[in-house]
XYZ file of C-alpha atoms in Angstrom:
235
model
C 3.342 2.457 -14.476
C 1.384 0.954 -16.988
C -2.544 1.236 -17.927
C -4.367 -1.200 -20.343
C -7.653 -0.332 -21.393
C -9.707 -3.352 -22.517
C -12.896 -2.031 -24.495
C -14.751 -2.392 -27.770
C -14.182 0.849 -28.491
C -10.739 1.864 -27.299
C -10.612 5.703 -29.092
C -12.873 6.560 -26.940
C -10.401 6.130 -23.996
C -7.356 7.177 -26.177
C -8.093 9.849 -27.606
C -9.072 12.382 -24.516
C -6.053 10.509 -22.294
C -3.658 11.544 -24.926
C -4.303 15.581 -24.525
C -3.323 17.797 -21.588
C -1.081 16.258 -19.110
C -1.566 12.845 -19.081
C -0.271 13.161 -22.724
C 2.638 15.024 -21.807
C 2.735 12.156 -18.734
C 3.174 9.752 -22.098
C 5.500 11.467 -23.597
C 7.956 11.848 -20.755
C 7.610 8.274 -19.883
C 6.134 8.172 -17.032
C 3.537 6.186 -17.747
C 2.218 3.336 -20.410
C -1.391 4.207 -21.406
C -2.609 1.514 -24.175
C -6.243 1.058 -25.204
C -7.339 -2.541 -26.413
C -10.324 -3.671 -28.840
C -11.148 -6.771 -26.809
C -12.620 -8.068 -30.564
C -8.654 -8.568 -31.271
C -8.771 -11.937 -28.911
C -11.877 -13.169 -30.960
C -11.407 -16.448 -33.110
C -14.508 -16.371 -35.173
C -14.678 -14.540 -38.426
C -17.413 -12.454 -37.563
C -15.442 -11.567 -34.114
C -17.929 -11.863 -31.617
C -17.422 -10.662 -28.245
C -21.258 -10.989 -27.355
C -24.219 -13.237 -26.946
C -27.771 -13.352 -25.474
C -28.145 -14.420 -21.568
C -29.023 -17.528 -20.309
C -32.112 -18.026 -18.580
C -33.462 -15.141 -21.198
C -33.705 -11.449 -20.331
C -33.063 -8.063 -22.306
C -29.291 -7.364 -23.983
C -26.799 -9.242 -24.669
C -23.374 -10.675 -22.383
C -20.118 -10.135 -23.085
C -18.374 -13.756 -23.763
C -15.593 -15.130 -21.162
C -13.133 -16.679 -24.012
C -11.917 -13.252 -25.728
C -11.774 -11.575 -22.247
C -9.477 -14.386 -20.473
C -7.464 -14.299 -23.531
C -6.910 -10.582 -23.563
C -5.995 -9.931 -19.811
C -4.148 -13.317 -19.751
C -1.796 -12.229 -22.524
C -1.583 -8.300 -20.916
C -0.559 -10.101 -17.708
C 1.995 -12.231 -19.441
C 3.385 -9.325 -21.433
C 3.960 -7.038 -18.375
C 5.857 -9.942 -16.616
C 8.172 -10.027 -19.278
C 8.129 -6.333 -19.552
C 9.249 -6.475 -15.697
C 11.728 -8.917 -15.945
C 10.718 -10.728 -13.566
C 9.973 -8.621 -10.582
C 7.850 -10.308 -8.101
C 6.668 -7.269 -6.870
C 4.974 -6.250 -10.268
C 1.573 -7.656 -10.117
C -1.577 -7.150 -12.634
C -4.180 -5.468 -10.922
C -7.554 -5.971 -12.844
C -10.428 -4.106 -12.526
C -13.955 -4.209 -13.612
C -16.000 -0.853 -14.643
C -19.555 -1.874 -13.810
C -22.583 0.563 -12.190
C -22.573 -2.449 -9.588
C -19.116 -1.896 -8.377
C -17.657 0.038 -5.257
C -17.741 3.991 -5.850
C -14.341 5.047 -6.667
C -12.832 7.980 -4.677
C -9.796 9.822 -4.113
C -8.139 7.185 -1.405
C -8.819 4.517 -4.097
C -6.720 6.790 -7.069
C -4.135 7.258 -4.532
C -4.372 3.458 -3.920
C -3.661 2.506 -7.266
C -1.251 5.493 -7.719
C 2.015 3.341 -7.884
C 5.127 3.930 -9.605
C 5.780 0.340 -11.661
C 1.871 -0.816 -10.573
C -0.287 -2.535 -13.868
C -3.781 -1.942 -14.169
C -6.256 -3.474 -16.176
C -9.120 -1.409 -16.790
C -12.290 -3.666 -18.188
C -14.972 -2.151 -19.760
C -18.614 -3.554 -19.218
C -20.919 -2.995 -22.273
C -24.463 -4.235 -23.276
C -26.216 -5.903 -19.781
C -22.491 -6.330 -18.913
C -19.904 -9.583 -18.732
C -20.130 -13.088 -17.987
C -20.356 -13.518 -14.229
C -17.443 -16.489 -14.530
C -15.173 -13.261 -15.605
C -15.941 -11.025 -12.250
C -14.988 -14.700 -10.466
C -12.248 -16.121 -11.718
C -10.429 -12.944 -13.502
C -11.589 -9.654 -11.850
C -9.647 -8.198 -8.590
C -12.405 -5.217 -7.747
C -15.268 -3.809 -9.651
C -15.152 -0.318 -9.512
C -17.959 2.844 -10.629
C -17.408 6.113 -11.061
C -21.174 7.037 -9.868
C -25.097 5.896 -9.462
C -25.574 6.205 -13.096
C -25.255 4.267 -16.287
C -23.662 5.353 -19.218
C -23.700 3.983 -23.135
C -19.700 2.932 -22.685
C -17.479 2.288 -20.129
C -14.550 3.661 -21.710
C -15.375 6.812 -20.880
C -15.529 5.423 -17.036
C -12.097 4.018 -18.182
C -11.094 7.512 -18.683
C -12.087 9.304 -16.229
C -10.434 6.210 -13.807
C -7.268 6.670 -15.632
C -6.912 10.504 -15.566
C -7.525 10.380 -11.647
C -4.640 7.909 -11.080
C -2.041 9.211 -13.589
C -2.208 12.819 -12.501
C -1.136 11.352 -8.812
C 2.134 9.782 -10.156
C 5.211 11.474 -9.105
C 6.724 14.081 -11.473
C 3.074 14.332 -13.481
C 1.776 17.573 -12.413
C 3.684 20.672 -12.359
C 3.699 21.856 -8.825
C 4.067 18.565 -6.576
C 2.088 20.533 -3.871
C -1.114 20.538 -6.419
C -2.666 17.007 -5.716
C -2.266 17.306 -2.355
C -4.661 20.393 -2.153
C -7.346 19.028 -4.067
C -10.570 18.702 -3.235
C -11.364 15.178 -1.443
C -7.449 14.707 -0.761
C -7.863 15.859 2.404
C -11.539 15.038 2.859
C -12.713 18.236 2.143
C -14.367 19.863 -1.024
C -11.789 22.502 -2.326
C -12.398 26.098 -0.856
C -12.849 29.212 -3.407
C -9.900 30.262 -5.818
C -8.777 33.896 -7.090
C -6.841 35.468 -9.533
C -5.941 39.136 -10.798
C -7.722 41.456 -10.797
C -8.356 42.365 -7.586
C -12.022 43.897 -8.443
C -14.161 42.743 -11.119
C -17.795 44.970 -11.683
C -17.233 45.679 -7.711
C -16.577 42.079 -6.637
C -13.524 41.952 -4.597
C -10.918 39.235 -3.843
C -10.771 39.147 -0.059
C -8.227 41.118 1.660
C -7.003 38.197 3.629
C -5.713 36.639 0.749
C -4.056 39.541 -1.061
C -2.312 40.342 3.374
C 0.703 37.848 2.636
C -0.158 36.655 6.313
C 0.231 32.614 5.337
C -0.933 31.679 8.100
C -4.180 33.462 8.082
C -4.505 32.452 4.491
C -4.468 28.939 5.142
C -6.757 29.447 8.753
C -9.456 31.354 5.966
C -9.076 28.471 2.956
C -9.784 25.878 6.196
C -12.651 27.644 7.128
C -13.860 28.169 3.787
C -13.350 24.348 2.554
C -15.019 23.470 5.788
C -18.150 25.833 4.825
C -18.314 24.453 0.999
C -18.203 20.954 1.896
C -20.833 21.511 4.709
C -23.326 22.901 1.870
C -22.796 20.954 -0.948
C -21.705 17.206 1.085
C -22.145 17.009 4.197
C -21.822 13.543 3.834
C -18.056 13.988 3.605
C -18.083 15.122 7.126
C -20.292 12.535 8.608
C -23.623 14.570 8.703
């Protein structure tokens, strides 16, 4: 798999996506993870990626020309990289407030061994609409809020998709039980030792009964998500 990050300020993708184990994920090669200045695929000397709306209004736009020129060339690049597979198609995606809230079916969506993404980061009052039309496959958010720089949306986007790749995580078994994988929030976790300032661990867990261990996590997944979204569940 690979990941391109296309940003104005790529370390602030790199840097966190290179610790922990999406660096190790790197390192083992099971994944490409490459951060962009999108100011690379300027032509002027000042390298302007930027300019003030038409119609007037607050900000400034981010410029089609160096954007087309960037994701145009990644495309090309992975073609070549994939020697021609037919199957390996650029998937590019848009980082924007605006965009459909990304969730755990949509990290397991993307989640493909030999899949390209194209993560574009929005800045200022955002990108030229001719972009989202002509260039952009989905526009993506990672919440209802708004945040200085997309790259960190970038990274978070990134992190959830990698960690899902086969072989990434230690135990295979881990994404699976995650919280939203099977539409639930995550129950309550324990660890040694048993009591802590007269808190307990409960009994069922420590019983070796696996079956009433996973009947109790249920139950107490079902209770957490109840309290803190009940919208999972419909209510």
């Amino acid at each position: 798999m690979r990941i391109d990050i296309l940003t104005l300020f790529p370390t602030i993708a790199s840097i966190p996506l290179g610790e922990s184990m999406i660096g190790k994920a790197q390192q083992r090669g099971l994944v490409t993870i490459q951060a962009h200045n999108i100011r690379d695929w300027t032509r002027d000397k000042h390298r302007t990626t930027d300019d003030a709306p038409y119609g007037g209004s607050q900000g400034m736009v981010m410029k089609c020309e160096p954007i087309f020129e960037a994701v145009e060339e990644l495309k090309k690049k992975w073609i070549e990289e994939s020697a021609g597979n037919a199957a390996a198609q650029s998937i590019v995606i848009y980082l924007t407030p605006g965009g459909k809230r990304f969730d755990q079916p949509m990290a397991t969506r993307f989640a493909q061994p030999g899949a390209h993404l194209i993560l574009l980061c929005g800045h200022y009052e955002g990108i030229d609409q001719r972009v989202i039309d002509h260039l952009v496959d989905e526009e993506i958010s990672i919440g209802d809020y708004v945040l200085t720089n997309c790259a960190i949306a970038a990274a978070v986007v990134t992190d959830a998709v990698v960690r899902l790749l086969p072989g990434v995580l230690g135990d295979e078994n881990s994404a699976p039980d995650d919280s939203f994988a099977s539409g639930l929030i995550e129950g309550p976790q324990y660890t040694r030792p048993v009591e802590y300032r007269g808190w307990r661990v409960p009994d069922v867990l420590l019983s070796g009964n696996h079956a009433a261990i996973a009947k109790w996590r249920r139950e107490q997944a079902v209770a957490k998500t109840k309290r803190v979204r009940p919208d999972l569940l419909g209510e």
